[in-house]
Amino acid sequence: MAKVLILAEQRDGKLKKTSFELIQFCAKSGHETHVALLGDGVAGLANELGAQGAKVVHLAEAPELAMYTAEAYCKVLVELAKSLSPGFFFAAHTPTGREAMALVAQELEAGYASDCTSLQFQGDNLTARRPLYAGKAIAEVEFLGTGTRVLTVRANALGASAATAQTPQVQKLSVNLAGLKTKGLSVVKGATARPDVTEAAIVISGGRSLKSADGFKILEELADTVGAAVGASRAAVDAGFRPHRDQVGQTGKVVSPSLYIACGISGAIQHLAGMRTSKCIVAINTDPEAPIFQVADYGVVADLFQLVPALTQEFKKLKEH
Amino acid sequence: MTWQTWLFLPVFFGAMGYSLLQIRRLGKLMKASTGKTRVMDEMGARVRETLINVLGQKAVLRDKKAGIMHATIFWGFLIITLGTLEQFVSTLVEGANFEFLGSSIYQALVFFQDFFTVAVLLAVGYAFYVRLVVRPERLGKSKDALKILAFTGGLMVSILLMNAFHLAGTQPWFASAMIFSNLLSGLAPSDPSICMAGYTFFKWIHMILVLGFAMYIPHSKHLHVLAAGPNTFFKTLTVEKGMQKIDFEDETLTQYGAAKVTDLSWKDTLDTFACTECGRCQDLCPAWNTQKPLSPKAIISDLKKNLLRNQAAILSGKIEDVTPVIDDNVTEDVIWACTSCRACEVACPVFIEQTDKIYAIRRNLVLMESRFPAEVQNVFKNMENNATPWAFSASDRANWSQGLSIPTIQANPNAEVLLWVGCAGSYDDRNKKVVTAFASLLKKAGVSFAILGNEEKCTGDPARRIGNEYLFQTLAKSNIETLNRHQIKTIVTSCPHCFNTLKNEYPDFGGKYQVFHHSQYLVRLMNTGRLKPAKNFDETVTYHDSCYLGRWNSVYEQPRSLISAIPSAHFVEMTQNREKGMCCGAGGGRMWMEEKIGKSINIVRTEQAIATKATVVASACPFCMTMLTDGVKAKDLQSKMKVMDVAEILDQSIS
Amino acid sequence: MNIYVCVKQVPDTETKIKILPDKSGIDLSGVKWILSPYDEFAIEEALRLKEKNAGSTVTVVSVGPERAKEAIRTALAMGADNGILVDAPEGADGALAAKAAAGAIKKEPQVDIIFTGKEAIDDGAAQFSQFLAKNLNYPCVTVVLGIEYGPGKVQCRREVEGGAVEMVEATLPAVLAAQKGLNEPRYASLPNIMKAKKKEIKTYSQADVGVSASDQKVRLKNFELPPPKQAGKKIAGDIATQAKELARLLREEAKVI
């Protein structure tokens, strides 16, 4: 069976969970699972990767790798891939993975499938499927050549599998990063940890029924459990509860997150126009006839002031698993 | 030839010559306004309208108090001018007068001149009182107005004194016909030579005032005395009108819309000369009354000021030096605040069309400069890609009709009438219910109808009102091609914006159909017995006039008839109704824009509805319905006040 | 400056998706074709750079069939100067397209900077800009939220998870892939739309730029519609039950948290 190589991601010396499900998946499928770990002073993380199922951790350390840059990562990963010749080279489709792996694939002249949402191994055959047209169609990717196949996988698509923990073998890579044309300068954290409504994966919105700017605090607490953005209907913005940049709707921002939770929003057309393409819509409203329930995947007829805090508790419990 | 003749000639010709030069200058400024106007045809109707409104003062008299005051001054001016002419003639040729007209005619003439001299003086007194004591907002502060009133008053006083001295000095045969001058002449000294001196003195005061006034008029808003008549003659003959089209095929056109005041038409410029700044338009403007910077009176006055500021450049042909029409007075906020309700146009006694200029300016901002409120860009994109201003799919347009057995025109090509659904009816949950109710009524009446289904596209109204004439024409032409392909003759729609566009604007592009609003069509069905409201509707109902139905198309009574026909429905009128009805705030493309300045127009209108203590606010337009529903919600009165369409009210009354 | 923008013509987001009987793709008849939205940010950035550097030109390059010229015209209407279309069949993959675009760009006398969108909205593959950069041996920065231009280099703000940004410096020429929020794309003025209609667009065949079908690395097949969206579920019970059940459904059924 072919070897697989997986890019593990770390930031500030902490591993990101996005690669774990890939490692678990590949290890479970019986492939010899290699993991690439790049950074500066990150050797200590290797065992954690083993705990997920990595047999070999290829460690590349250098000051130039302290901060991710596509060019540096690409150089290291290409060299590794050329020497290892894995059948498959995976990464999560994160800001890092989606950028670097395409460069790697092109350099290796390998076939590349990005943002896959389902993988199925049958021995050395891999069926990879990915979404198209904003998820309105799904297709299988056929790799036309031989050689390493490069793939990025959407976060949470595979789900967790039981890890076959082991102590990994750690192989140190020699790293030569002279003559790079790009340089990572710094990472600037957001003013709040909360993302902007437009590109957030999860948006939690409130309407006028929150009654005041303070009322939105319960939405903020809910948002913080899942790293969501907080949006608002026009009525709430007009009433001064939230700033205009948070307004979702025809005359505000048009958003298309994976999850949109509308709290106390009736769903008039002006608002719907701004969020109806969200993948999953949840509506919380005391009025069972509110138009928002027509587009919601899940509806809860309840008082948001009671439901939202309860939901916050439930989300916190889930995060612990 | 007396010394008076020698003095009169240069004074008269000097003053009149000066006035004529000013008028010629203003005429040149009109000529330099290169925008296109509507076709000026139907001369007979124009003459009639001018006689009724100028001579008959019909439009002015819509406001009773101000109307009577003005009519007095105007009619007085007409007849007194005959006296002034007689004066000029008698000064030029000693002893000449108009007595050749015959005893009865001449006596009647001088009687009315004398009567009106006093009447005008009283009217001027009243005008001073209103301007200086009452000080209504619509008049503003105007030194110009005070000068005009002073001139007019001065003229009347000088005439009275002149006549009094004349009658005292010569005791002519017609003295008793000049009742007031005759009375006044009793106070004159007995010496005839003093009286004649007094007469000559006040005659010259009067003539100088007249000539001075003639020189002042071209520089003041009193220019309306020359411009109002022609302006009335050249007005758009019907209240119903569509916006003018731009011919994009015309390769000589390089400027779309108005970037400079010279891009407006000569009629627009004439409008600015005809304005007396009476402020009736401003009083009714929903934007002005909710603290937006738009005042229809101010914009006309500001356009005139812009024209005059730039007149040196214009008259020397250096159009490139003319400053933009958007300036510190006519700001972008002013231009975007307009809801195209046309209350200003309907109120104007000299038939100025304020909206034509605002929308010409919008066209330049949108088509030439891409300068418009940011939120509008999505509306354009949605209309370009999905033929609807909302972000919904064109292929979902007919989904509202699923399960309702409503045939498409493909399935029912011989349908009696095409039901034009419109974007609101197709996509907005609340308005789907209105169209469903109307379709149900058509079925109950046994009308054979059909819809275009997914072939229907937005009429383009929002694009045209916002100023994107190109996008509008793209949609219009596509719809017309579809309608003509299906050989549609009759259309009925529940949206007044679609109604107006299909009826008044599509003909310009080859789309000529008989178009009804659903309220008109339902009244017809009721009158021919095909619909009989039966069930009680125990509510107090008030009706909000849609601007595009009412002021744009004079449809005021049919929606009211529908409500009144419902048993036990109790109808109450809002204080501001029909031509004076307040806009809901959504017209002029404002449905798609944020209202950032002042109080929300829809809240104010909702408050007016609440004041009637009605339990139901009826509307006949999807935009009005949205605005009023939002207003009721904002006031937290959803449990006490329902907003319903007239079709829904009728439908629930018929099993 | 010689500024280049690579654009793609894609089906409008509201297109109703119908799978072809042989599952090789979707039914393209009746599709409304538009310029891929992220490309608009790229074009706008190029135009602003041109406006700041007198004498610059903006050239728009697209790889696709003849209809793709309309997307190029949209870019020209916004204010771009020149357009280049490289012919490619339906179903060409990112590798082939990028090589073709690179081939066309290599024929140009001078390249100072290239902008693209961060991904095309039809396949969302997010690979074209990187493939292009490698073909040309330029550095590449993707998901760019902000750019500061310096002599021979740029400093980019790059969006990463959790609302944070990475500051990355790259030498020019480089390929920069725009994220939403980089700027506000302008609406084309009508005179520009009319001028764009008449502009000539240079066309290359695949042979002209040195690509062939063998440059294709992957192909999509077995197209399917996703499982149908079920009618909304109303979750019953008391508050505690509703909250628990909702959280469970979101994690296990919808898989969104």
mmCIF file of N, CA and C in Angstrom, chain A residues 11 16 67-68 95 98-99 102-103 106-107 109 112 114 129-130 132-133 135-138 140 142 144 181-183 185-188 190 193 199 258 276 279 293 296-302 306 310-311 315 318, chain C residues 13-15 17 26 119 122-127 130-131 134-135 137 142 158 161-171 216-224 226 229 232-235 239 242-243 253 256-257:
data_model
loop_
_atom_site.group_PDB
_atom_site.id
_atom_site.type_symbol
_atom_site.label_atom_id
_atom_site.label_comp_id
_atom_site.label_asym_id
_atom_site.label_seq_id
_atom_site.Cartn_x
_atom_site.Cartn_y
_atom_site.Cartn_z
ATOM 1 N N ARG A 11 0.288 26.716 14.739
ATOM 2 C CA ARG A 11 0.466 28.164 14.836
ATOM 3 C C ARG A 11 0.871 28.473 16.256
ATOM 4 N N LYS A 16 -2.911 22.583 15.041
ATOM 5 C CA LYS A 16 -4.308 22.859 14.738
ATOM 6 C C LYS A 16 -5.001 21.539 14.465
ATOM 7 N N MET A 67 7.011 31.523 10.837
ATOM 8 C CA MET A 67 5.719 31.959 10.322
ATOM 9 C C MET A 67 5.522 31.296 8.965
ATOM 10 N N TYR A 68 4.322 30.877 8.704
ATOM 11 C CA TYR A 68 4.040 30.225 7.433
ATOM 12 C C TYR A 68 4.211 31.195 6.265
ATOM 13 N N PRO A 95 -6.598 28.212 5.144
ATOM 14 C CA PRO A 95 -5.843 29.265 4.455
ATOM 15 C C PRO A 95 -4.425 28.835 4.097
ATOM 16 N N ARG A 98 -4.778 25.457 1.430
ATOM 17 C CA ARG A 98 -5.299 25.771 0.105
ATOM 18 C C ARG A 98 -4.304 26.569 -0.701
ATOM 19 N N GLU A 99 -3.434 27.278 -0.015
ATOM 20 C CA GLU A 99 -2.463 28.087 -0.747
ATOM 21 C C GLU A 99 -1.229 27.256 -1.099
ATOM 22 N N ALA A 102 -1.397 23.821 -3.635
ATOM 23 C CA ALA A 102 -1.487 24.042 -5.085
ATOM 24 C C ALA A 102 -0.101 24.294 -5.654
ATOM 25 N N LEU A 103 0.696 25.044 -4.926
ATOM 26 C CA LEU A 103 2.073 25.309 -5.382
ATOM 27 C C LEU A 103 2.865 24.010 -5.408
ATOM 28 N N GLN A 106 1.778 21.846 -8.396
ATOM 29 C CA GLN A 106 2.279 22.345 -9.677
ATOM 30 C C GLN A 106 3.756 22.019 -9.825
ATOM 31 N N GLU A 107 4.489 22.178 -8.729
ATOM 32 C CA GLU A 107 5.931 21.910 -8.775
ATOM 33 C C GLU A 107 6.177 20.423 -9.034
ATOM 34 N N GLU A 109 4.201 18.607 -10.634
ATOM 35 C CA GLU A 109 3.412 18.267 -11.837
ATOM 36 C C GLU A 109 2.433 17.148 -11.511
ATOM 37 N N TYR A 112 -4.162 17.563 -8.753
ATOM 38 C CA TYR A 112 -4.503 18.208 -7.488
ATOM 39 C C TYR A 112 -6.011 18.353 -7.385
ATOM 40 N N SER A 114 -8.828 19.924 -4.731
ATOM 41 C CA SER A 114 -8.901 20.754 -3.531
ATOM 42 C C SER A 114 -10.290 20.730 -2.930
ATOM 43 N N ARG A 129 -14.381 13.171 -3.669
ATOM 44 C CA ARG A 129 -15.473 13.946 -4.236
ATOM 45 C C ARG A 129 -15.388 15.380 -3.703
ATOM 46 N N ARG A 130 -15.771 16.317 -4.537
ATOM 47 C CA ARG A 130 -15.708 17.713 -4.105
ATOM 48 C C ARG A 130 -16.944 18.466 -4.596
ATOM 49 N N LEU A 132 -19.228 21.577 -6.203
ATOM 50 C CA LEU A 132 -19.122 22.612 -7.236
ATOM 51 C C LEU A 132 -20.342 23.510 -7.155
ATOM 52 N N TYR A 133 -20.262 24.682 -7.769
ATOM 53 C CA TYR A 133 -21.388 25.635 -7.832
ATOM 54 C C TYR A 133 -21.929 25.879 -6.422
ATOM 55 N N GLY A 135 -21.730 24.185 -3.821
ATOM 56 C CA GLY A 135 -22.322 23.020 -3.192
ATOM 57 C C GLY A 135 -23.585 22.513 -3.861
ATOM 58 N N LYS A 136 -23.974 23.126 -4.974
ATOM 59 C CA LYS A 136 -25.196 22.678 -5.631
ATOM 60 C C LYS A 136 -24.981 21.424 -6.474
ATOM 61 N N ALA A 137 -23.741 21.040 -6.664
ATOM 62 C CA ALA A 137 -23.450 19.776 -7.333
ATOM 63 C C ALA A 137 -22.207 19.181 -6.679
ATOM 64 N N ILE A 138 -22.069 17.869 -6.784
ATOM 65 C CA ILE A 138 -20.863 17.209 -6.249
ATOM 66 C C ILE A 138 -20.318 16.312 -7.343
ATOM 67 N N GLU A 140 -16.873 13.656 -8.728
ATOM 68 C CA GLU A 140 -15.685 12.878 -8.382
ATOM 69 C C GLU A 140 -14.512 13.413 -9.185
ATOM 70 N N GLU A 142 -11.183 12.697 -11.079
ATOM 71 C CA GLU A 142 -10.401 11.613 -11.684
ATOM 72 C C GLU A 142 -9.002 12.139 -11.950
ATOM 73 N N LEU A 144 -5.655 12.007 -13.860
ATOM 74 C CA LEU A 144 -5.353 11.487 -15.182
ATOM 75 C C LEU A 144 -3.967 10.854 -15.302
ATOM 76 N N LYS A 181 11.496 34.638 -2.385
ATOM 77 C CA LYS A 181 10.965 35.921 -2.858
ATOM 78 C C LYS A 181 9.863 36.437 -1.934
ATOM 79 N N THR A 182 9.430 35.587 -0.995
ATOM 80 C CA THR A 182 8.401 36.065 -0.067
ATOM 81 C C THR A 182 8.905 35.943 1.361
ATOM 82 N N LYS A 183 8.357 36.813 2.193
ATOM 83 C CA LYS A 183 8.797 36.833 3.588
ATOM 84 C C LYS A 183 7.563 37.024 4.449
ATOM 85 N N LEU A 185 5.941 38.496 7.595
ATOM 86 C CA LEU A 185 6.340 39.595 8.466
ATOM 87 C C LEU A 185 5.752 39.452 9.860
ATOM 88 N N SER A 186 4.442 39.254 9.931
ATOM 89 C CA SER A 186 3.809 39.162 11.244
ATOM 90 C C SER A 186 2.415 38.600 11.089
ATOM 91 N N VAL A 187 1.875 38.233 12.240
ATOM 92 C CA VAL A 187 0.472 37.818 12.264
ATOM 93 C C VAL A 187 -0.254 38.790 13.186
ATOM 94 N N VAL A 188 -1.301 39.384 12.671
ATOM 95 C CA VAL A 188 -2.034 40.356 13.473
ATOM 96 C C VAL A 188 -3.377 39.743 13.846
ATOM 97 N N GLY A 190 -7.184 39.524 15.120
ATOM 98 C CA GLY A 190 -8.317 40.418 14.928
ATOM 99 C C GLY A 190 -8.602 41.211 16.186
ATOM 100 N N ALA A 193 -11.872 38.294 18.538
ATOM 101 C CA ALA A 193 -11.594 37.014 17.894
ATOM 102 C C ALA A 193 -12.676 36.729 16.877
ATOM 103 N N GLU A 199 -17.382 36.785 5.629
ATOM 104 C CA GLU A 199 -16.718 35.539 5.285
ATOM 105 C C GLU A 199 -16.683 34.547 6.440
ATOM 106 N N SER A 258 -21.776 28.659 6.392
ATOM 107 C CA SER A 258 -22.226 27.275 6.508
ATOM 108 C C SER A 258 -23.429 27.199 7.436
ATOM 109 N N ARG A 276 -30.127 33.987 2.369
ATOM 110 C CA ARG A 276 -30.861 32.769 2.036
ATOM 111 C C ARG A 276 -30.007 31.687 1.420
ATOM 112 N N LYS A 279 -25.777 27.653 3.925
ATOM 113 C CA LYS A 279 -25.931 26.202 3.765
ATOM 114 C C LYS A 279 -26.970 25.647 4.738
ATOM 115 N N PHE A 293 -39.267 30.834 8.919
ATOM 116 C CA PHE A 293 -39.384 29.382 9.057
ATOM 117 C C PHE A 293 -39.525 28.700 7.704
ATOM 118 N N ALA A 296 -35.907 28.044 6.844
ATOM 119 C CA ALA A 296 -35.026 27.458 7.852
ATOM 120 C C ALA A 296 -34.971 25.938 7.705
ATOM 121 N N ASP A 297 -33.790 25.392 7.946
ATOM 122 C CA ASP A 297 -33.642 23.935 7.985
ATOM 123 C C ASP A 297 -34.113 23.412 9.334
ATOM 124 N N TYR A 298 -33.809 24.197 10.368
ATOM 125 C CA TYR A 298 -34.262 23.848 11.704
ATOM 126 C C TYR A 298 -34.938 25.069 12.313
ATOM 127 N N GLY A 299 -36.132 24.870 12.830
ATOM 128 C CA GLY A 299 -36.837 25.993 13.431
ATOM 129 C C GLY A 299 -37.150 25.706 14.871
ATOM 130 N N VAL A 300 -37.026 26.705 15.695
ATOM 131 C CA VAL A 300 -37.374 26.554 17.106
ATOM 132 C C VAL A 300 -38.320 27.685 17.470
ATOM 133 N N VAL A 301 -39.571 27.303 17.791
ATOM 134 C CA VAL A 301 -40.514 28.328 18.235
ATOM 135 C C VAL A 301 -40.303 28.479 19.730
ATOM 136 N N ALA A 302 -39.593 29.512 20.089
ATOM 137 C CA ALA A 302 -39.253 29.699 21.502
ATOM 138 C C ALA A 302 -38.818 31.135 21.726
ATOM 139 N N GLN A 306 -34.469 32.742 26.304
ATOM 140 C CA GLN A 306 -34.292 31.511 27.053
ATOM 141 C C GLN A 306 -33.497 30.502 26.240
ATOM 142 N N ALA A 310 -29.383 28.638 26.648
ATOM 143 C CA ALA A 310 -29.380 27.164 26.749
ATOM 144 C C ALA A 310 -28.546 26.581 25.625
ATOM 145 N N LEU A 311 -28.670 27.145 24.431
ATOM 146 C CA LEU A 311 -27.901 26.659 23.289
ATOM 147 C C LEU A 311 -26.408 26.891 23.499
ATOM 148 N N PHE A 315 -23.541 24.119 23.154
ATOM 149 C CA PHE A 315 -22.378 24.256 22.260
ATOM 150 C C PHE A 315 -21.083 24.069 23.044
ATOM 151 N N LEU A 318 -20.388 20.519 23.504
ATOM 152 C CA LEU A 318 -19.924 19.865 22.289
ATOM 153 C C LEU A 318 -18.459 20.150 22.025
ATOM 154 N N THR C 13 -24.545 32.705 -9.906
ATOM 155 C CA THR C 13 -24.782 31.954 -8.672
ATOM 156 C C THR C 13 -26.191 31.409 -8.554
ATOM 157 N N GLU C 14 -27.147 32.059 -9.204
ATOM 158 C CA GLU C 14 -28.523 31.605 -9.053
ATOM 159 C C GLU C 14 -28.901 30.537 -10.068
ATOM 160 N N THR C 15 -27.930 30.086 -10.884
ATOM 161 C CA THR C 15 -28.240 29.079 -11.910
ATOM 162 C C THR C 15 -28.849 27.833 -11.292
ATOM 163 N N ILE C 17 -29.171 24.087 -11.155
ATOM 164 C CA ILE C 17 -28.242 23.041 -11.595
ATOM 165 C C ILE C 17 -28.991 21.806 -12.079
ATOM 166 N N ILE C 26 -22.744 19.636 -15.804
ATOM 167 C CA ILE C 26 -24.111 20.167 -15.679
ATOM 168 C C ILE C 26 -24.580 20.663 -17.033
ATOM 169 N N GLU C 119 -10.623 32.600 -5.865
ATOM 170 C CA GLU C 119 -11.151 31.357 -6.408
ATOM 171 C C GLU C 119 -12.260 31.721 -7.377
ATOM 172 N N ASP C 122 -17.402 28.855 -9.730
ATOM 173 C CA ASP C 122 -18.014 27.634 -10.243
ATOM 174 C C ASP C 122 -17.389 26.414 -9.587
ATOM 175 N N ASP C 123 -16.059 26.296 -9.594
ATOM 176 C CA ASP C 123 -15.472 25.118 -8.978
ATOM 177 C C ASP C 123 -14.852 25.382 -7.605
ATOM 178 N N GLY C 124 -14.659 26.640 -7.244
ATOM 179 C CA GLY C 124 -14.097 26.953 -5.930
ATOM 180 C C GLY C 124 -12.789 26.238 -5.660
ATOM 181 N N ALA C 125 -12.000 25.958 -6.690
ATOM 182 C CA ALA C 125 -10.808 25.134 -6.521
ATOM 183 C C ALA C 125 -9.656 25.877 -5.876
ATOM 184 N N ALA C 126 -9.629 27.187 -6.060
ATOM 185 C CA ALA C 126 -8.588 28.022 -5.425
ATOM 186 C C ALA C 126 -7.184 27.541 -5.763
ATOM 187 N N GLN C 127 -6.939 27.311 -7.042
ATOM 188 C CA GLN C 127 -5.608 26.813 -7.427
ATOM 189 C C GLN C 127 -5.002 27.564 -8.603
ATOM 190 N N GLN C 130 -2.038 30.014 -7.966
ATOM 191 C CA GLN C 130 -0.790 29.373 -7.591
ATOM 192 C C GLN C 130 -0.160 28.666 -8.790
ATOM 193 N N PHE C 131 -0.994 27.952 -9.556
ATOM 194 C CA PHE C 131 -0.474 27.260 -10.744
ATOM 195 C C PHE C 131 0.154 28.277 -11.693
ATOM 196 N N LYS C 134 3.532 29.498 -10.446
ATOM 197 C CA LYS C 134 4.602 28.512 -10.642
ATOM 198 C C LYS C 134 5.031 28.450 -12.094
ATOM 199 N N ASN C 135 4.054 28.524 -13.003
ATOM 200 C CA ASN C 135 4.391 28.488 -14.431
ATOM 201 C C ASN C 135 5.302 29.652 -14.804
ATOM 202 N N ASN C 137 7.124 31.343 -12.562
ATOM 203 C CA ASN C 137 8.180 31.459 -11.559
ATOM 204 C C ASN C 137 8.097 32.784 -10.792
ATOM 205 N N THR C 142 -2.170 34.539 -1.655
ATOM 206 C CA THR C 142 -3.606 34.376 -1.906
ATOM 207 C C THR C 142 -4.443 34.912 -0.752
ATOM 208 N N ARG C 158 -3.073 39.107 4.475
ATOM 209 C CA ARG C 158 -3.645 37.859 4.005
ATOM 210 C C ARG C 158 -4.589 37.325 5.063
ATOM 211 N N GLU C 161 -7.534 32.156 9.601
ATOM 212 C CA GLU C 161 -8.675 31.823 10.439
ATOM 213 C C GLU C 161 -8.765 32.742 11.658
ATOM 214 N N GLY C 162 -9.968 32.734 12.239
ATOM 215 C CA GLY C 162 -10.178 33.468 13.479
ATOM 216 C C GLY C 162 -10.082 34.975 13.375
ATOM 217 N N GLY C 163 -10.316 35.521 12.183
ATOM 218 C CA GLY C 163 -10.281 36.974 12.049
ATOM 219 C C GLY C 163 -8.887 37.548 12.072
ATOM 220 N N ALA C 164 -7.846 36.688 12.043
ATOM 221 C CA ALA C 164 -6.482 37.222 12.058
ATOM 222 C C ALA C 164 -5.994 37.436 10.629
ATOM 223 N N VAL C 165 -4.926 38.223 10.471
ATOM 224 C CA VAL C 165 -4.300 38.412 9.161
ATOM 225 C C VAL C 165 -2.807 38.184 9.258
ATOM 226 N N GLU C 166 -2.257 37.621 8.170
ATOM 227 C CA GLU C 166 -0.805 37.477 8.064
ATOM 228 C C GLU C 166 -0.282 38.612 7.199
ATOM 229 N N MET C 167 0.799 39.218 7.607
ATOM 230 C CA MET C 167 1.451 40.250 6.783
ATOM 231 C C MET C 167 2.578 39.558 6.021
ATOM 232 N N VAL C 168 2.488 39.560 4.714
ATOM 233 C CA VAL C 168 3.464 38.852 3.881
ATOM 234 C C VAL C 168 4.056 39.816 2.874
ATOM 235 N N GLU C 169 5.349 39.731 2.718
ATOM 236 C CA GLU C 169 6.000 40.589 1.724
ATOM 237 C C GLU C 169 6.449 39.729 0.561
ATOM 238 N N ALA C 170 6.271 40.212 -0.646
ATOM 239 C CA ALA C 170 6.709 39.455 -1.824
ATOM 240 C C ALA C 170 7.335 40.399 -2.830
ATOM 241 N N THR C 171 8.327 39.873 -3.572
ATOM 242 C CA THR C 171 8.939 40.709 -4.602
ATOM 243 C C THR C 171 8.052 40.699 -5.835
ATOM 244 N N GLN C 216 -3.735 18.507 -19.196
ATOM 245 C CA GLN C 216 -4.804 18.385 -18.210
ATOM 246 C C GLN C 216 -4.431 17.301 -17.213
ATOM 247 N N LYS C 217 -4.575 17.603 -15.927
ATOM 248 C CA LYS C 217 -4.139 16.669 -14.891
ATOM 249 C C LYS C 217 -5.292 15.942 -14.208
ATOM 250 N N VAL C 218 -6.438 16.606 -14.099
ATOM 251 C CA VAL C 218 -7.598 15.964 -13.459
ATOM 252 C C VAL C 218 -8.827 16.226 -14.301
ATOM 253 N N ARG C 219 -9.816 15.392 -14.116
ATOM 254 C CA ARG C 219 -11.096 15.591 -14.786
ATOM 255 C C ARG C 219 -12.194 15.285 -13.795
ATOM 256 N N LEU C 220 -13.291 16.004 -13.921
ATOM 257 C CA LEU C 220 -14.417 15.767 -13.024
ATOM 258 C C LEU C 220 -15.400 14.822 -13.698
ATOM 259 N N LYS C 221 -15.976 13.908 -12.923
ATOM 260 C CA LYS C 221 -16.947 12.972 -13.484
ATOM 261 C C LYS C 221 -17.929 12.573 -12.405
ATOM 262 N N ASN C 222 -18.944 11.780 -12.813
ATOM 263 C CA ASN C 222 -19.944 11.317 -11.838
ATOM 264 C C ASN C 222 -20.557 12.459 -11.055
ATOM 265 N N PHE C 223 -21.026 13.462 -11.781
ATOM 266 C CA PHE C 223 -21.694 14.580 -11.132
ATOM 267 C C PHE C 223 -22.990 14.100 -10.486
ATOM 268 N N GLU C 224 -23.259 14.657 -9.311
ATOM 269 C CA GLU C 224 -24.499 14.318 -8.615
ATOM 270 C C GLU C 224 -25.048 15.554 -7.957
ATOM 271 N N PRO C 226 -26.549 17.190 -4.570
ATOM 272 C CA PRO C 226 -26.419 16.838 -3.157
ATOM 273 C C PRO C 226 -27.738 16.273 -2.669
ATOM 274 N N LYS C 229 -32.526 19.085 0.069
ATOM 275 C CA LYS C 229 -32.716 19.820 1.313
ATOM 276 C C LYS C 229 -34.069 19.405 1.870
ATOM 277 N N GLY C 232 -37.874 22.162 6.455
ATOM 278 C CA GLY C 232 -37.394 22.570 7.777
ATOM 279 C C GLY C 232 -38.041 21.763 8.895
ATOM 280 N N LYS C 233 -37.231 21.409 9.866
ATOM 281 C CA LYS C 233 -37.766 20.687 11.030
ATOM 282 C C LYS C 233 -38.049 21.679 12.118
ATOM 283 N N LYS C 234 -39.235 21.578 12.701
ATOM 284 C CA LYS C 234 -39.490 22.401 13.884
ATOM 285 C C LYS C 234 -39.170 21.527 15.084
ATOM 286 N N ILE C 235 -38.311 22.040 15.931
ATOM 287 C CA ILE C 235 -37.864 21.240 17.076
ATOM 288 C C ILE C 235 -38.772 21.504 18.255
ATOM 289 N N ILE C 239 -37.421 24.255 26.622
ATOM 290 C CA ILE C 239 -36.198 24.957 26.219
ATOM 291 C C ILE C 239 -34.985 24.033 26.252
ATOM 292 N N GLN C 242 -35.117 21.518 23.447
ATOM 293 C CA GLN C 242 -34.910 22.146 22.144
ATOM 294 C C GLN C 242 -33.445 22.466 21.932
ATOM 295 N N ALA C 243 -32.817 23.054 22.947
ATOM 296 C CA ALA C 243 -31.412 23.455 22.799
ATOM 297 C C ALA C 243 -30.536 22.228 22.553
ATOM 298 N N GLU C 253 -26.103 15.964 12.167
ATOM 299 C CA GLU C 253 -26.831 15.879 10.898
ATOM 300 C C GLU C 253 -26.315 16.903 9.895
ATOM 301 N N VAL C 256 -22.305 21.244 10.862
ATOM 302 C CA VAL C 256 -21.795 22.593 10.673
ATOM 303 C C VAL C 256 -21.073 23.146 11.899
ATOM 304 N N ILE C 257 -21.130 22.435 13.011
ATOM 305 C CA ILE C 257 -20.325 22.902 14.151
ATOM 306 C C ILE C 257 -19.514 21.737 14.708
#
